[in-house]
Short mmCIF file of C-alpha atoms in Angstrom, two decimals:
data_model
loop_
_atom_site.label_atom_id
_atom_site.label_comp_id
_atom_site.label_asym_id
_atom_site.label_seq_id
_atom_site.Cartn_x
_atom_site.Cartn_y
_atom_site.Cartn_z
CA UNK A 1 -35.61 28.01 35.88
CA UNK A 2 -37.05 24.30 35.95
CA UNK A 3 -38.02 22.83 39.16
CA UNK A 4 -36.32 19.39 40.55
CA UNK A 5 -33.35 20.43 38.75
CA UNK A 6 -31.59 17.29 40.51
CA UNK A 7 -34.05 15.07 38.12
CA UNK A 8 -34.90 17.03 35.40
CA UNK A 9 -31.62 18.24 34.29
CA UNK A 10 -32.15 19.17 30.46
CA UNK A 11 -31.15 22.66 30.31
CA UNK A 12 -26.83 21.73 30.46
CA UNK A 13 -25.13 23.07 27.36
CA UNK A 14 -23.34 19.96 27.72
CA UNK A 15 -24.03 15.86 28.08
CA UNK A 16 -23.47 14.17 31.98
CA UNK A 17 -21.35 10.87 31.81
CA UNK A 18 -24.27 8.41 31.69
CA UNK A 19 -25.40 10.60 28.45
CA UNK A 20 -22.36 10.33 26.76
CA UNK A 21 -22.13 6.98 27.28
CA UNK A 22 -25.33 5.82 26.35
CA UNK A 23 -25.33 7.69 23.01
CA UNK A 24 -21.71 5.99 22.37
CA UNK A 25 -19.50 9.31 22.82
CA UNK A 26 -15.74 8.98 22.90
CA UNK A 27 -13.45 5.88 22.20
CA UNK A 28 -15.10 2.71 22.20
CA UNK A 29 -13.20 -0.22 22.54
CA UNK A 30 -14.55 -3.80 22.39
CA UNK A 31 -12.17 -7.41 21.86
CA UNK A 32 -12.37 -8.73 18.27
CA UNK A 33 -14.16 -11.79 18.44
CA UNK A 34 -13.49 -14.99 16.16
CA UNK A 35 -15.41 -14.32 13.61
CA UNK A 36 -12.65 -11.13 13.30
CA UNK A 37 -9.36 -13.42 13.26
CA UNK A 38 -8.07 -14.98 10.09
CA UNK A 39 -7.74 -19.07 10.54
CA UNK A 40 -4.45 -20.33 10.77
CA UNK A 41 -5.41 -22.81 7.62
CA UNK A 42 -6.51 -19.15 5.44
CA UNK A 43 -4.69 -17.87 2.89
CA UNK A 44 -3.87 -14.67 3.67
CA UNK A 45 -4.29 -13.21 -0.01
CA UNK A 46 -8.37 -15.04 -0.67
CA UNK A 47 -8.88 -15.72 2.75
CA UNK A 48 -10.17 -19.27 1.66
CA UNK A 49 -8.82 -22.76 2.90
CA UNK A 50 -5.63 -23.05 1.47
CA UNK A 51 -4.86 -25.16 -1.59
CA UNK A 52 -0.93 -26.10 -1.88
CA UNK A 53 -0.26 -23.72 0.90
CA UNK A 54 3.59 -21.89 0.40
CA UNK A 55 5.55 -19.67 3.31
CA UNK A 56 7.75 -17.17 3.17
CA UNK A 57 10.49 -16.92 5.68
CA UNK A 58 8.33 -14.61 7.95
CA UNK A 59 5.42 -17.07 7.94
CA UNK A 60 3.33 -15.81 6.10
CA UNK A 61 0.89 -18.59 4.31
CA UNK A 62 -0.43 -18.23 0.77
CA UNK A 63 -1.82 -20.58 -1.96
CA UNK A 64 0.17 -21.32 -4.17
CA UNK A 65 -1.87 -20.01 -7.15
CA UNK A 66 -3.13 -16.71 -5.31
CA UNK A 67 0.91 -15.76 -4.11
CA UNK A 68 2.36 -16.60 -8.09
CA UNK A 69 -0.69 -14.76 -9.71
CA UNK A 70 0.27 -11.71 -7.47
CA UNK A 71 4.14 -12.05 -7.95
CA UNK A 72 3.53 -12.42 -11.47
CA UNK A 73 1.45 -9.29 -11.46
CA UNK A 74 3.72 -7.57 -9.47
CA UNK A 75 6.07 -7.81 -12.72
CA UNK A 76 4.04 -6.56 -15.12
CA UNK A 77 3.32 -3.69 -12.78
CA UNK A 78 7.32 -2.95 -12.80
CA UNK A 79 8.02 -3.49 -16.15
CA UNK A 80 5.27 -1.26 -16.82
CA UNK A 81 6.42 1.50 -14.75
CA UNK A 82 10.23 0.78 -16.05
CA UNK A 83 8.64 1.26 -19.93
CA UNK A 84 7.24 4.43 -18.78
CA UNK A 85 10.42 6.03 -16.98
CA UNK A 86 12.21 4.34 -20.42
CA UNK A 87 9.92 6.85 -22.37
CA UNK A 88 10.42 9.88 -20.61
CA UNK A 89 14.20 9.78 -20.36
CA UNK A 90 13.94 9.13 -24.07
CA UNK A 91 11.56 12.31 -24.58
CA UNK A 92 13.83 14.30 -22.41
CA UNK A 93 16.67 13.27 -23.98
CA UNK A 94 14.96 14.39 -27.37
CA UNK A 95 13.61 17.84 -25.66
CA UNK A 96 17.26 18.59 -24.99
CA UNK A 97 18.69 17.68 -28.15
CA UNK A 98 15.91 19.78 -29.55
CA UNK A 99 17.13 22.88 -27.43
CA UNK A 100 20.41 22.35 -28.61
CA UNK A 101 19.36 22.77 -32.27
CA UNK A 102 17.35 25.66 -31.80
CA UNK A 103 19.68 27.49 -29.92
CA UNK A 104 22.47 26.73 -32.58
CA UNK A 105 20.30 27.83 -35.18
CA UNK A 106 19.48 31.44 -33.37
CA UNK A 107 23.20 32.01 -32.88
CA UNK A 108 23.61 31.09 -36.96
CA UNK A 109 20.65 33.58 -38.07
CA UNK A 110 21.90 36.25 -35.37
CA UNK A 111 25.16 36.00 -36.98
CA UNK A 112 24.06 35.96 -40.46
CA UNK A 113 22.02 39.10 -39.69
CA UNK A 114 24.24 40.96 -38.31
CA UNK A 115 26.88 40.45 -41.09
CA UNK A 116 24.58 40.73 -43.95
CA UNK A 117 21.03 41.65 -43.26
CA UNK A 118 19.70 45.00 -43.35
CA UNK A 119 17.38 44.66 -40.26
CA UNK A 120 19.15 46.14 -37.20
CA UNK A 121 20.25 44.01 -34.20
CA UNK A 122 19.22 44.31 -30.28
CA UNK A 123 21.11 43.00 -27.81
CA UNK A 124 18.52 43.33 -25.28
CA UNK A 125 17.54 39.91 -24.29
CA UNK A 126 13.80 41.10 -23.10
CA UNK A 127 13.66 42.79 -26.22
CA UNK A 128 11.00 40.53 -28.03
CA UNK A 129 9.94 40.20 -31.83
CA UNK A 130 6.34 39.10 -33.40
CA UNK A 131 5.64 36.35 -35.39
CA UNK A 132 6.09 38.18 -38.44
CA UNK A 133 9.65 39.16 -37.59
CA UNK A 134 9.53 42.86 -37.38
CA UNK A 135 10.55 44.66 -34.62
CA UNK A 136 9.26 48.17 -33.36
CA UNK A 137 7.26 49.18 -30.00
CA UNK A 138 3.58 48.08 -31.26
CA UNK A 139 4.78 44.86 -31.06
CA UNK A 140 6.40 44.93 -27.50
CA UNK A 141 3.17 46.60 -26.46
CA UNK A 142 1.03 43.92 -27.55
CA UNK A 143 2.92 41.34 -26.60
CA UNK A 144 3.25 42.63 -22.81
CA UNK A 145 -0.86 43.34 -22.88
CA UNK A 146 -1.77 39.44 -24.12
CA UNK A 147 0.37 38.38 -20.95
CA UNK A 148 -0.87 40.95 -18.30
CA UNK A 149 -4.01 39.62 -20.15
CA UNK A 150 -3.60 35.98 -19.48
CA UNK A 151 -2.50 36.58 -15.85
CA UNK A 152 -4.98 38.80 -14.87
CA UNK A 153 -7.80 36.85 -16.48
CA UNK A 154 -10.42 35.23 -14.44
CA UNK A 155 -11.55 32.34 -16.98
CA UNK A 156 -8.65 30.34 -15.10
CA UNK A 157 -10.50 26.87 -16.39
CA UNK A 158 -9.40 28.12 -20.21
CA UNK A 159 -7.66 25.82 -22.16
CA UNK A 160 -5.23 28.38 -22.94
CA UNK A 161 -4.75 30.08 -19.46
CA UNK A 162 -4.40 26.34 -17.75
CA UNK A 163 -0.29 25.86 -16.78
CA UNK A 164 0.84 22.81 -17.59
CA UNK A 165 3.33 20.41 -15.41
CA UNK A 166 4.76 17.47 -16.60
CA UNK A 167 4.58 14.98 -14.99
CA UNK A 168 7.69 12.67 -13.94
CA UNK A 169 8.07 9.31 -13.33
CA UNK A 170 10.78 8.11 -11.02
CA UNK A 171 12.72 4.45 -11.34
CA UNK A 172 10.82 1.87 -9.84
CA UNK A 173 12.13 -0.22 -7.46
CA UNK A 174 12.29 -3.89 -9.12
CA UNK A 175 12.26 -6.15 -6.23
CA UNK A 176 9.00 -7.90 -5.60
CA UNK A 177 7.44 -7.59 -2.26
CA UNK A 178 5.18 -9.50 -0.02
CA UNK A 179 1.47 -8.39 -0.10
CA UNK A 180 1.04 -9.15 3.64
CA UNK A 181 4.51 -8.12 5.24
CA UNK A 182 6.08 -5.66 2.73
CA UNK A 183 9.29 -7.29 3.30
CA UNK A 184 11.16 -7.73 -0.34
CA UNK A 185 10.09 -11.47 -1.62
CA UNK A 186 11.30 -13.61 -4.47
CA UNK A 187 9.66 -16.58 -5.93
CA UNK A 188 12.44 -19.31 -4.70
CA UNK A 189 12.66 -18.18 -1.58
CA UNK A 190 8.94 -19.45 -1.04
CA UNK A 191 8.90 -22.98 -0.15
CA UNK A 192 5.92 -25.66 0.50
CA UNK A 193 3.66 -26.00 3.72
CA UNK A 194 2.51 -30.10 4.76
CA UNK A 195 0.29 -29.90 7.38
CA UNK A 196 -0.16 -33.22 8.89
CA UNK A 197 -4.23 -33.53 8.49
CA UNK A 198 -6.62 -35.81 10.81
CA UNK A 199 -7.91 -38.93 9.11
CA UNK A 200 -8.86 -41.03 12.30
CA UNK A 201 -12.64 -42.10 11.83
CA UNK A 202 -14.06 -39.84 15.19
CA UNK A 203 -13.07 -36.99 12.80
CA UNK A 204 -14.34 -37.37 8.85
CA UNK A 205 -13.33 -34.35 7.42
CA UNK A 206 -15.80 -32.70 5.29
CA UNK A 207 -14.36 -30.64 1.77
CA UNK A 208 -13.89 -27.72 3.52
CA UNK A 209 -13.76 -28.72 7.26
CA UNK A 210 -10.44 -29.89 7.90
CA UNK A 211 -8.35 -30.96 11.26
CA UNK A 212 -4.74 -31.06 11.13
CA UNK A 213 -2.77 -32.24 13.62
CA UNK A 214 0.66 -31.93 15.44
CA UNK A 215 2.62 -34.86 13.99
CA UNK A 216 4.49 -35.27 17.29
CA UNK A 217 2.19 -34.84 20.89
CA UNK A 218 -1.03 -35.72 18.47
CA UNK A 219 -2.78 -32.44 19.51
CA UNK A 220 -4.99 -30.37 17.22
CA UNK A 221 -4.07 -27.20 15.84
CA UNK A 222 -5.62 -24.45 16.72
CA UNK A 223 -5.47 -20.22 15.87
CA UNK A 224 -4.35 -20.32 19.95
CA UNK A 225 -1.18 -22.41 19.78
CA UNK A 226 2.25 -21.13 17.87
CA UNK A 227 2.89 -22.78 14.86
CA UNK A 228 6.37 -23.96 13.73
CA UNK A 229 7.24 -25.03 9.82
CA UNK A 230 10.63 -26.38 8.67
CA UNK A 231 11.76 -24.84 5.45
CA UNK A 232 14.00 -27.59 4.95
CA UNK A 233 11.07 -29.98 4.27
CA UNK A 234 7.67 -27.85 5.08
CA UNK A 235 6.62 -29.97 7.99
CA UNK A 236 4.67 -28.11 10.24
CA UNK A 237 4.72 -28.93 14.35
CA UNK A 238 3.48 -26.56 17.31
CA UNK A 239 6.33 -24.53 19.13
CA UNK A 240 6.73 -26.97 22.55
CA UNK A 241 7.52 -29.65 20.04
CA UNK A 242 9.82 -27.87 17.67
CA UNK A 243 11.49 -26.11 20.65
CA UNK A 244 11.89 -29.59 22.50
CA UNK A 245 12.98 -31.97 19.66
CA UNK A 246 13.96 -29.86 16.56
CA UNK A 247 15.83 -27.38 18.23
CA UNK A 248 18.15 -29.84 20.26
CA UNK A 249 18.49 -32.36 17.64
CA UNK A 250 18.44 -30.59 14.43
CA UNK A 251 16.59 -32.88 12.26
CA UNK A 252 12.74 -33.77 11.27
CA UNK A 253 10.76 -35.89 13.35
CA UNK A 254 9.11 -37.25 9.86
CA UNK A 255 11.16 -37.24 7.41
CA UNK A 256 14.80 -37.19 9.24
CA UNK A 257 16.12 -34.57 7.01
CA UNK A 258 18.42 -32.53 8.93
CA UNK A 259 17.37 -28.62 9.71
CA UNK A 260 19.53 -25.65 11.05
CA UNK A 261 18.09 -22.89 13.72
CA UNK A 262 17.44 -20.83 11.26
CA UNK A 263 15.03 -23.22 9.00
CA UNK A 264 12.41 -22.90 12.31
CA UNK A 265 10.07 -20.85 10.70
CA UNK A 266 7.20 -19.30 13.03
CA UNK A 267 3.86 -19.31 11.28
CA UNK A 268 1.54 -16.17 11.32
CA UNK A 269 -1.86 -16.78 12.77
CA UNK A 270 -4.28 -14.42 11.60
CA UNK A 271 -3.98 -10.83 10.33
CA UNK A 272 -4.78 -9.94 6.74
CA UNK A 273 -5.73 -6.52 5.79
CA UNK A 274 -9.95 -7.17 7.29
CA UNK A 275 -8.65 -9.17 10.22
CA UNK A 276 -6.97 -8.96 13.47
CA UNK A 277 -3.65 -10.87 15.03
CA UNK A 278 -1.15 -10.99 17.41
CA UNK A 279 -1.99 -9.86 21.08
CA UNK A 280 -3.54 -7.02 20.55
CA UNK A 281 -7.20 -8.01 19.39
CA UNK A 282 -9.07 -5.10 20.05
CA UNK A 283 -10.60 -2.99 18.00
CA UNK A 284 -11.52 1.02 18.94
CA UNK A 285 -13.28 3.87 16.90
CA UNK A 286 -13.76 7.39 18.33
CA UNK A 287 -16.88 9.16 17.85
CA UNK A 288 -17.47 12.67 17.97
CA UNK A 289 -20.69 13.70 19.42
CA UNK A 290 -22.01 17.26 17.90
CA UNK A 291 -24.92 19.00 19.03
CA UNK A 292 -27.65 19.08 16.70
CA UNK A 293 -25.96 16.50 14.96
CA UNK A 294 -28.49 13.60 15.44
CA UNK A 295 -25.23 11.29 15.04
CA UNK A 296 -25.02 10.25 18.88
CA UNK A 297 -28.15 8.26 18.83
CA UNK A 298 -26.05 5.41 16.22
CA UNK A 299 -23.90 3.20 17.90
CA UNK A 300 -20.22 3.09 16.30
CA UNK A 301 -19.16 0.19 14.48
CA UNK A 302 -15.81 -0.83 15.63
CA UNK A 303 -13.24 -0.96 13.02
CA UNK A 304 -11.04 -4.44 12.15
#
């Protein structure tokens, strides 16, 4: 037994609480930083500045090339899928007609044997016949030894000893969806996004540095404030102004076209599929820590 066993305690078949949490055991939990949040000006599909941004009615922002290019593909993908479920109720169709056929055609030779042919008839239904057509106990013997033959076999990865399952396709469903809220989405029910964009000379926006403003209280958008767009027109305001003014007198402060409650459109800031949103920004990742392991001394990285 050591001595100063206060101080020198290395001989636990398990790790104190300033062990485990210096080698990063257990849930670690750390607050996504803004380098982790999506922009409010992204594209949620290229995660770029967006170029002719267009909402959906959940506000959900896209260019307008990246959300068509993925509608459109979205098509092919279901006509696709409806070519393929085409095909197989085709083949089935065929497989059954086929069954039809041959069964009418053993029920025409059983007949015609039994009224004219000489071989004798069984009407056994496990009695079984060769290839060659004759009947007799060699062949029932053989036949019954190749299958006890092919299930008992132990070359499983044969060819000839590998079952085979088809493989069926199911009708897909032929409604677009939206790649960022899976709600069902159709191409006119997108509608343009005009952001009202800083031009005062204090501010020169560069190509890809960009300010937009609220065009009511002047104030500068930001990923912190609520976000309003009109999808009567696509103006875009922040909530205390489209709460105080649109709301009560149901028309643009721009353009004086008139809006309803329900064209008040709330945009989402943030959240694609590699960032965080909402009001739950942080991040956790739980990390096993296994003796011998060597897997404690790495710090977890925290998952987006």
């Amino acid at each position: 037994m050591p001595q100063r066993h206060s101080k020198n305690n290395n001989d636990l078949a398990f790790f104190t609480y300033d062990e485990k949490r210096k080698l990063g055991y257990g849930t670690q939990k750390e607050r996504l930083g803004k380098d982790s949040i999506k922009p409010f000006d992204a594209c949620c599909l290229c995660l770029k500045p967006f170029i002719d941004p267009m909402s959906c009615h959940k506000g959900h922002v896209f260019c307008k090339e990246c959300i068509l290019e993925c509608l459109l593909a979205q098509k092919k993908d279901i006509q696709r899928k409806l070519a393929a479920h085409a095909a197989q109720q085709k083949q089935e169709k065929e497989e059954e007609e086929e069954k039809l056929m041959l069964q009418k055609t053993k029920e025409l030779d059983a007949f015609d044997q039994q009224n004219h042919g000489a071989v004798p008839q069984y009407s056994d239904r496990n009695y079984s016949r060769d290839k060659n057509g004759f009947h007799g106990a060699n062949s029932v013997k053989v036949t019954s030894y190749e299958e006890e033959a092919l299930r008992t076999m132990k070359a499983f990865w044969l060819p000839s000893a590998t079952p085979e399952a088809a493989v069926k396709v199911d009708a897909p469903d032929t409604s677009t969806i939206c790649p960022e809220g899976r709600e069902k989405l159709r191409l006119k029910t997108l509608f343009p996004v005009h952001f009202t964009e800083d031009t005062s000379e204090q501010k020169k926006p560069k190509a890809l540095d960009r300010t937009y403003l609220c065009p009511s209280c002047k104030v500068t958008l930001t990923n912190t404030m609520s976000l309003v767009a009109l999808s009567s027109c696509g103006h875009v305001f922040c909530k205390k102004c489209a709460d105080r003014f649109m709301a009560v007198d149901k028309v643009c402060l721009i353009c004086n076209k008139p809006c309803k409650e329900r064209n008040l459109v709330n945009l989402e800031k943030g959240g694609t599929g590699f960032a965080g949103h909402g009001d739950h920004l942080e991040a956790t990742d739980f990390k096993h820590l296994g003796s011998g392991s060597g897997l404690g001394l790495v710090r977890p990285a925290t998952k987006t």
